[in-house]
Amino acid sequence: MALLTPEDLANMTDALVENDRLITELTTYSLDGLCRKIYGTAPAKEKVAIIPITAGGGIIGSFSESLLFTVQHFGMDGFITENTDVAGWYEAVTKGADIILMADDLAYIAHNLRNGKIAHNQICTGRIYAEILCHAKGGKDGGDDKDVLVLGLGKVGTPALETFLNEKFNVYVFDVDSNRVNEIASQYPVFKYDSEKEPKSFFKIFEATPCPDTISESVLKQNSIVSTPGIPLGISDELIEKYNVRVVQEPLGIGTLSMLYAVF
Ligand code: NAD
Ligand code: 2YJ
Ligand code: MG
């Protein structure tokens, strides 16, 4: 799994605000409204502590600050502990934290100390980016068909495809790792997407890979919607413009809000 970099987070605050606007336009739900709907939860004045973690690759510039921005932007009370790691945990609890946010190289979690709920970033990110597509309305000539293409069947893509299946979508899947495609196809009622054997274009596309240019012209329709947590972006500016593609992508805040609603 790739680590986030300070460069990935450079425009995070603007991206979160702009994506919230786009999500509202596409789904009629604001991002927190959509989280409320899908998890059936709401904040209740919880205090969120963000603990910087030095393990592995160490502290990532702007990571904790981006989490604090997300927490406060959506009206919650939060703080970054002055101490890191175990000392940070002690500080968080003694200062009255209800929810802990923290990440090392392998996992980014939210843990609600009051009700015991715990959430994992990859699962919650896959879920929310999928729900955005599920709730997106069909465009004039884009249709609102129940087909969706899922590119990248890893730790984010898999909970996303489960979400689409739960919402009765016809799920087409692709991954460069053909073993992974076969494994997924043996476990879930999905269609293996093969652009050469059976080309098909999609109004709704979900992408969760660590690669650029994973979204080729052949899968696009005019006005397609791409919902993608993948970093870097999997579609070129040229294709976005040519097909008037609406792209939901932001490096950290959308997934973080989904984690918080998962543990409220
Ligand atoms: P993962 O390694 O578990 O899965 C990635 C999958 O993509 C793998 O199965 C891999 O075989 C596949 N893949 C790689 N190149 C491909 C290509 N060219 N075409 C099709 N499939 C390809 O990773 P993950 O944890 O699922 O994360 C996926 C991406 O999402 C990463 O870029 C990660 O940084 C990003 N991410 C973003 C957020 C966010 O909030 N925006 C949150 C979590 C993860
Ligand atoms: O506290 C810090 O600043 C660092 N220890 C944060 C580490 C962040 N971890 C990652 O970026 C990993 N890829 C796991 C989280 C995935 C979030 N998209
Ligand atoms: Mg996100």
Tab-separated table of C-alpha atoms and ligand atoms in Angstrom:
chain	number	residue	atom	x	y	z
A	1	MET	CA	0.000	0.000	0.000
A	2	ALA	CA	1.353	3.389	-0.972
A	3	LEU	CA	1.890	5.952	1.748
A	4	LEU	CA	0.348	9.377	1.371
A	5	THR	CA	2.832	12.201	0.780
A	6	PRO	CA	2.641	15.878	1.787
A	7	GLU	CA	2.283	16.637	-1.958
A	8	ASP	CA	-0.857	14.444	-2.125
A	9	LEU	CA	-2.308	16.548	0.700
A	10	ALA	CA	-1.225	19.983	-0.597
A	11	ASN	CA	-4.687	21.027	-1.866
A	12	MET	CA	-6.695	18.792	0.435
A	13	THR	CA	-8.812	21.509	2.067
A	14	ASP	CA	-9.970	23.024	-1.241
A	15	ALA	CA	-10.487	19.549	-2.695
A	16	LEU	CA	-12.721	18.510	0.200
A	17	VAL	CA	-14.903	21.607	-0.119
A	18	GLU	CA	-15.139	21.299	-3.922
A	19	ASN	CA	-15.917	17.565	-3.753
A	20	ASP	CA	-18.650	18.168	-1.193
A	21	ARG	CA	-20.210	20.638	-3.644
A	22	LEU	CA	-19.967	18.137	-6.504
A	23	ILE	CA	-21.350	15.272	-4.397
A	24	THR	CA	-24.342	17.451	-3.509
A	25	GLU	CA	-24.885	18.286	-7.182
A	26	LEU	CA	-24.659	14.629	-8.227
A	27	THR	CA	-26.602	12.966	-5.410
A	28	THR	CA	-28.657	15.783	-3.805
A	29	TYR	CA	-26.969	14.796	-0.508
A	30	SER	CA	-24.151	16.753	1.075
A	31	LEU	CA	-21.259	14.509	2.092
A	32	ASP	CA	-22.283	14.452	5.754
A	33	GLY	CA	-25.943	14.012	4.751
A	34	LEU	CA	-24.975	10.970	2.686
A	35	CYS	CA	-22.924	9.541	5.586
A	36	ARG	CA	-25.878	10.074	7.914
A	37	LYS	CA	-28.155	8.229	5.471
A	38	ILE	CA	-25.900	5.236	4.841
A	39	TYR	CA	-24.710	4.647	8.410
A	40	GLY	CA	-27.882	5.825	10.170
A	41	THR	CA	-25.737	7.745	12.676
A	42	ALA	CA	-25.096	11.380	13.593
A	43	PRO	CA	-22.478	13.217	15.624
A	44	ALA	CA	-23.346	13.883	19.259
A	45	LYS	CA	-20.685	16.371	20.362
A	46	GLU	CA	-17.910	13.766	20.376
A	47	LYS	CA	-14.392	15.059	20.933
A	48	VAL	CA	-11.995	13.629	18.344
A	49	ALA	CA	-8.291	13.209	19.174
A	50	ILE	CA	-5.776	12.832	16.359
A	51	ILE	CA	-2.584	11.070	17.443
A	52	PRO	CA	0.515	11.484	15.222
A	53	ILE	CA	2.236	8.106	14.862
A	54	THR	CA	5.985	7.802	14.265
A	55	ALA	CA	6.119	4.048	13.500
A	56	GLY	CA	7.369	2.877	10.100
A	57	GLY	CA	7.681	5.741	7.615
A	58	GLY	CA	6.987	8.235	10.412
A	59	ILE	CA	4.949	11.410	10.567
A	60	ILE	CA	3.607	12.651	7.232
A	61	GLY	CA	3.544	16.449	6.928
A	62	SER	CA	-0.078	17.722	6.872
A	63	PHE	CA	-1.613	14.303	7.673
A	64	SER	CA	-2.815	15.147	11.199
A	65	GLU	CA	-3.654	18.714	10.107
A	66	SER	CA	-5.803	17.371	7.237
A	67	LEU	CA	-7.708	15.153	9.673
A	68	LEU	CA	-8.257	18.103	12.018
A	69	PHE	CA	-9.510	20.222	9.116
A	70	THR	CA	-12.006	17.484	8.194
A	71	VAL	CA	-13.249	17.091	11.770
A	72	GLN	CA	-13.718	20.827	12.280
A	73	HIS	CA	-15.083	21.522	8.789
A	74	PHE	CA	-17.974	19.160	9.524
A	75	GLY	CA	-18.693	20.848	12.848
A	76	MET	CA	-16.974	18.485	15.273
A	77	ASP	CA	-14.620	19.251	18.115
A	78	GLY	CA	-11.092	17.930	17.606
A	79	PHE	CA	-7.453	18.309	18.568
A	80	ILE	CA	-4.037	16.956	17.627
A	81	THR	CA	-2.148	15.544	20.594
A	82	GLU	CA	1.146	17.243	21.384
A	83	ASN	CA	2.696	13.854	22.094
A	84	THR	CA	2.982	11.013	19.573
A	85	ASP	CA	2.309	7.284	19.849
A	86	VAL	CA	1.651	5.832	23.331
A	87	ALA	CA	2.219	9.157	25.079
A	88	GLY	CA	-0.225	10.687	22.590
A	89	TRP	CA	-2.830	8.046	23.438
A	90	TYR	CA	-2.433	8.814	27.174
A	91	GLU	CA	-2.797	12.525	26.423
A	92	ALA	CA	-5.872	11.948	24.239
A	93	VAL	CA	-7.680	9.924	26.896
A	94	THR	CA	-6.764	12.209	29.806
A	95	LYS	CA	-7.976	15.231	27.799
A	96	GLY	CA	-11.389	13.579	27.371
A	97	ALA	CA	-11.278	12.245	23.814
A	98	ASP	CA	-14.301	10.207	22.743
A	99	ILE	CA	-12.897	9.118	19.371
A	100	ILE	CA	-9.275	8.403	18.399
A	101	LEU	CA	-7.968	8.817	14.829
A	102	MET	CA	-4.509	7.425	14.056
A	103	ALA	CA	-2.548	5.788	11.267
A	104	ASP	CA	0.645	3.871	10.728
A	105	ASP	CA	1.892	2.535	7.383
A	106	LEU	CA	-0.571	-0.374	7.336
A	107	ALA	CA	-3.795	0.952	8.798
A	108	TYR	CA	-5.644	4.168	9.438
A	109	ILE	CA	-8.366	3.675	12.045
A	110	ALA	CA	-11.102	5.470	13.972
A	111	HIS	CA	-11.925	4.043	17.412
A	112	ASN	CA	-14.832	5.269	19.504
A	113	LEU	CA	-13.826	4.800	23.150
A	114	ARG	CA	-17.416	5.211	24.387
A	115	ASN	CA	-19.236	2.592	22.333
A	116	GLY	CA	-16.282	0.395	21.303
A	117	LYS	CA	-16.885	0.794	17.537
A	118	ILE	CA	-13.810	0.705	15.298
A	119	ALA	CA	-13.503	1.616	11.603
A	120	HIS	CA	-10.854	0.989	8.969
A	121	ASN	CA	-10.017	3.635	6.358
A	122	GLN	CA	-9.862	1.312	3.358
A	123	ILE	CA	-13.282	-0.218	4.051
A	124	CYS	CA	-14.964	3.113	4.815
A	125	THR	CA	-13.329	4.788	1.805
A	126	GLY	CA	-14.499	2.063	-0.563
A	127	ARG	CA	-17.988	2.264	0.900
A	128	ILE	CA	-18.448	6.040	0.671
A	129	TYR	CA	-17.020	6.439	-2.846
A	130	ALA	CA	-19.307	3.585	-3.954
A	131	GLU	CA	-22.357	5.087	-2.216
A	132	ILE	CA	-21.705	8.396	-3.996
A	133	LEU	CA	-22.048	6.570	-7.324
A	134	CYS	CA	-25.067	4.568	-6.144
A	135	HIS	CA	-26.888	7.802	-5.262
A	136	ALA	CA	-25.726	9.810	-8.305
A	137	LYS	CA	-28.620	10.711	-10.593
A	138	GLY	CA	-28.545	9.892	-14.306
A	139	GLY	CA	-27.586	12.715	-16.637
A	140	LYS	CA	-29.604	13.853	-19.668
A	141	ASP	CA	-27.989	11.330	-22.015
A	142	GLY	CA	-25.907	9.535	-19.378
A	143	GLY	CA	-28.687	7.307	-18.146
A	144	ASP	CA	-29.120	6.042	-14.648
A	145	ASP	CA	-28.528	2.439	-15.540
A	146	LYS	CA	-27.504	-0.025	-12.883
A	147	ASP	CA	-24.190	-0.954	-14.509
A	148	VAL	CA	-20.961	0.010	-12.789
A	149	LEU	CA	-17.317	-0.633	-13.658
A	150	VAL	CA	-14.973	-1.313	-10.719
A	151	LEU	CA	-11.266	-0.911	-11.521
A	152	GLY	CA	-8.857	-2.201	-8.863
A	153	LEU	CA	-9.986	-5.045	-6.591
A	154	GLY	CA	-7.819	-4.418	-3.541
A	155	LYS	CA	-8.633	-3.379	-0.009
A	156	VAL	CA	-10.633	-0.336	-1.133
A	157	GLY	CA	-12.166	-1.800	-4.306
A	158	THR	CA	-13.531	-4.917	-2.599
A	159	PRO	CA	-15.783	-3.179	-0.029
A	160	ALA	CA	-16.875	-0.893	-2.869
A	161	LEU	CA	-18.027	-3.810	-5.018
A	162	GLU	CA	-19.864	-5.281	-2.010
A	163	THR	CA	-21.687	-1.951	-1.665
A	164	PHE	CA	-22.696	-1.973	-5.355
A	165	LEU	CA	-23.927	-5.572	-5.095
A	166	ASN	CA	-25.955	-4.714	-1.984
A	167	GLU	CA	-27.547	-1.884	-3.990
A	168	LYS	CA	-28.398	-4.318	-6.824
A	169	PHE	CA	-25.952	-2.981	-9.406
A	170	ASN	CA	-24.568	-5.078	-12.258
A	171	VAL	CA	-20.910	-4.991	-11.289
A	172	TYR	CA	-18.189	-5.291	-13.958
A	173	VAL	CA	-14.704	-5.780	-12.516
A	174	PHE	CA	-11.139	-5.381	-13.750
A	175	ASP	CA	-7.728	-5.651	-12.119
A	176	VAL	CA	-4.284	-6.010	-13.748
A	177	ASP	CA	-3.821	-9.019	-11.479
A	178	SER	CA	-5.876	-11.710	-13.226
A	179	ASN	CA	-5.610	-14.000	-10.186
A	180	ARG	CA	-7.359	-11.327	-8.158
A	181	VAL	CA	-10.106	-11.043	-10.792
A	182	ASN	CA	-10.643	-14.814	-10.718
A	183	GLU	CA	-10.668	-14.871	-6.936
A	184	ILE	CA	-13.280	-12.087	-6.810
A	185	ALA	CA	-15.378	-13.687	-9.570
A	186	SER	CA	-15.443	-16.957	-7.633
A	187	GLN	CA	-16.716	-15.201	-4.494
A	188	TYR	CA	-19.161	-12.596	-5.837
A	189	PRO	CA	-21.797	-12.463	-8.613
A	190	VAL	CA	-19.807	-10.037	-10.810
A	191	PHE	CA	-18.947	-9.841	-14.528
A	192	LYS	CA	-15.290	-9.955	-15.544
A	193	TYR	CA	-14.728	-6.892	-17.728
A	194	ASP	CA	-12.635	-7.523	-20.836
A	195	SER	CA	-12.211	-4.404	-22.985
A	196	GLU	CA	-10.919	-6.408	-25.950
A	197	LYS	CA	-13.420	-9.266	-26.020
A	198	GLU	CA	-16.484	-7.216	-25.176
A	199	PRO	CA	-15.984	-3.422	-25.129
A	200	LYS	CA	-18.559	-1.521	-23.102
A	201	SER	CA	-18.876	2.041	-21.873
A	202	PHE	CA	-20.180	3.051	-18.451
A	203	PHE	CA	-21.992	6.003	-16.937
A	204	LYS	CA	-20.695	5.062	-13.475
A	205	ILE	CA	-17.051	4.128	-12.910
A	206	PHE	CA	-15.315	3.396	-9.600
A	207	GLU	CA	-11.499	3.312	-9.516
A	208	ALA	CA	-9.183	2.312	-6.638
A	209	THR	CA	-5.716	1.636	-8.021
A	210	PRO	CA	-2.353	3.311	-7.354
A	211	CYS	CA	-1.815	3.880	-11.114
A	212	PRO	CA	-2.473	6.752	-13.559
A	213	ASP	CA	-4.385	6.296	-16.848
A	214	THR	CA	-6.364	3.249	-15.776
A	215	ILE	CA	-9.532	4.758	-17.289
A	216	SER	CA	-9.342	4.448	-21.053
A	217	GLU	CA	-11.469	6.243	-23.626
A	218	SER	CA	-13.298	3.015	-24.513
A	219	VAL	CA	-15.072	2.789	-21.115
A	220	LEU	CA	-16.337	6.383	-21.110
A	221	LYS	CA	-19.699	7.810	-22.113
A	222	GLN	CA	-20.463	11.489	-22.481
A	223	ASN	CA	-21.094	12.813	-18.902
A	224	SER	CA	-19.743	9.705	-17.158
A	225	ILE	CA	-19.187	9.969	-13.410
A	226	VAL	CA	-15.901	8.688	-11.996
A	227	SER	CA	-15.756	8.172	-8.230
A	228	THR	CA	-12.171	7.420	-7.303
A	229	PRO	CA	-10.141	7.410	-4.138
A	230	GLY	CA	-7.173	6.139	-6.200
A	231	ILE	CA	-3.990	8.205	-6.017
A	232	PRO	CA	-2.803	9.386	-8.527
A	233	LEU	CA	-5.933	10.142	-10.532
A	234	GLY	CA	-6.651	7.360	-13.052
A	235	ILE	CA	-8.084	9.576	-15.810
A	236	SER	CA	-6.323	12.193	-17.934
A	237	ASP	CA	-7.383	15.853	-18.087
A	238	GLU	CA	-7.857	15.388	-21.818
A	239	LEU	CA	-10.465	12.629	-21.358
A	240	ILE	CA	-12.191	14.526	-18.547
A	241	GLU	CA	-12.661	17.459	-20.898
A	242	LYS	CA	-13.558	15.438	-23.999
A	243	TYR	CA	-16.305	13.443	-22.220
A	244	ASN	CA	-17.341	16.091	-19.688
A	245	VAL	CA	-16.543	13.574	-16.949
A	246	ARG	CA	-17.509	14.507	-13.402
A	247	VAL	CA	-14.732	13.276	-11.085
A	248	VAL	CA	-15.078	12.741	-7.339
A	249	GLN	CA	-11.570	12.428	-5.877
A	250	GLU	CA	-9.924	13.733	-2.734
A	251	PRO	CA	-6.989	12.232	-0.817
A	252	LEU	CA	-8.179	11.876	2.798
A	253	GLY	CA	-11.199	13.799	4.073
A	254	ILE	CA	-14.063	11.933	2.392
A	255	GLY	CA	-12.812	8.595	3.716
A	256	THR	CA	-12.203	10.132	7.140
A	257	LEU	CA	-15.774	11.450	7.408
A	258	SER	CA	-17.056	8.005	6.414
A	259	MET	CA	-14.940	6.449	9.218
A	260	LEU	CA	-16.313	8.898	11.788
A	261	TYR	CA	-19.947	8.173	10.850
A	262	ALA	CA	-19.138	4.448	10.981
A	263	VAL	CA	-18.188	4.773	14.657
A	264	PHE	CA	-20.782	7.329	15.897
B	1	NAD	P1	-4.461	-2.314	-2.876
B	1	NAD	O1	-3.014	-2.476	-3.166
B	1	NAD	O2	-5.085	-3.159	-1.803
B	1	NAD	O3	-5.310	-2.534	-4.224
B	1	NAD	C1	-4.976	-1.939	-5.446
B	1	NAD	C2	-5.440	-2.869	-6.564
B	1	NAD	O4	-5.252	-2.186	-7.802
B	1	NAD	C3	-4.619	-4.173	-6.643
B	1	NAD	O5	-5.498	-5.284	-6.663
B	1	NAD	C4	-3.820	-4.020	-7.935
B	1	NAD	O6	-3.573	-5.249	-8.586
B	1	NAD	C5	-4.753	-3.135	-8.754
B	1	NAD	N1	-4.111	-2.412	-9.834
B	1	NAD	C6	-2.871	-1.865	-9.877
B	1	NAD	N2	-2.650	-1.280	-11.057
B	1	NAD	C7	-3.784	-1.447	-11.799
B	1	NAD	C8	-4.165	-1.060	-13.110
B	1	NAD	N3	-3.328	-0.364	-13.890
B	1	NAD	N4	-5.404	-1.403	-13.529
B	1	NAD	C9	-6.232	-2.111	-12.742
B	1	NAD	N5	-5.923	-2.513	-11.493
B	1	NAD	C10	-4.710	-2.175	-11.026
B	1	NAD	O7	-4.658	-0.760	-2.566
B	1	NAD	P2	-5.902	-0.091	-1.805
B	1	NAD	O8	-5.594	-0.007	-0.372
B	1	NAD	O9	-7.149	-0.736	-2.285
B	1	NAD	O10	-5.795	1.423	-2.357
B	1	NAD	C11	-6.075	1.732	-3.701
B	1	NAD	C12	-5.757	3.206	-3.969
B	1	NAD	O11	-6.595	4.023	-3.150
B	1	NAD	C13	-4.320	3.618	-3.598
B	1	NAD	O12	-3.899	4.575	-4.552
B	1	NAD	C14	-4.478	4.269	-2.224
B	1	NAD	O13	-3.447	5.196	-1.952
B	1	NAD	C15	-5.799	4.957	-2.418
B	1	NAD	N6	-6.513	5.312	-1.188
B	1	NAD	C16	-7.079	6.543	-1.158
B	1	NAD	C17	-7.865	6.928	-0.087
B	1	NAD	C18	-8.549	8.269	-0.119
B	1	NAD	O14	-9.131	8.701	0.880
B	1	NAD	N7	-8.549	8.953	-1.258
B	1	NAD	C19	-8.045	6.055	0.986
B	1	NAD	C20	-7.462	4.788	0.928
B	1	NAD	C21	-6.703	4.423	-0.173
B	2	2YJ	O1	0.745	9.993	11.879
B	2	2YJ	C1	1.262	10.163	10.759
B	2	2YJ	O2	1.525	11.307	10.314
B	2	2YJ	C2	1.582	8.953	9.910
B	2	2YJ	N1	1.933	7.832	10.718
B	2	2YJ	C3	0.386	8.697	9.000
B	2	2YJ	C4	0.503	7.445	8.139
B	2	2YJ	C5	-0.592	7.413	7.097
B	2	2YJ	N2	-0.770	6.083	6.569
B	2	2YJ	C6	-0.965	5.851	5.259
B	2	2YJ	O3	-0.935	6.733	4.421
B	2	2YJ	C7	-1.217	4.428	4.911
B	2	2YJ	N3	-1.319	4.291	3.470
B	2	2YJ	C8	-2.483	3.914	5.556
B	2	2YJ	C9	-3.639	4.892	5.549
B	2	2YJ	C10	-4.408	4.979	4.246
B	2	2YJ	C11	-5.094	6.311	4.140
B	2	2YJ	N4	-5.475	6.570	2.780
B	3	MG	MG	-10.941	10.278	0.896
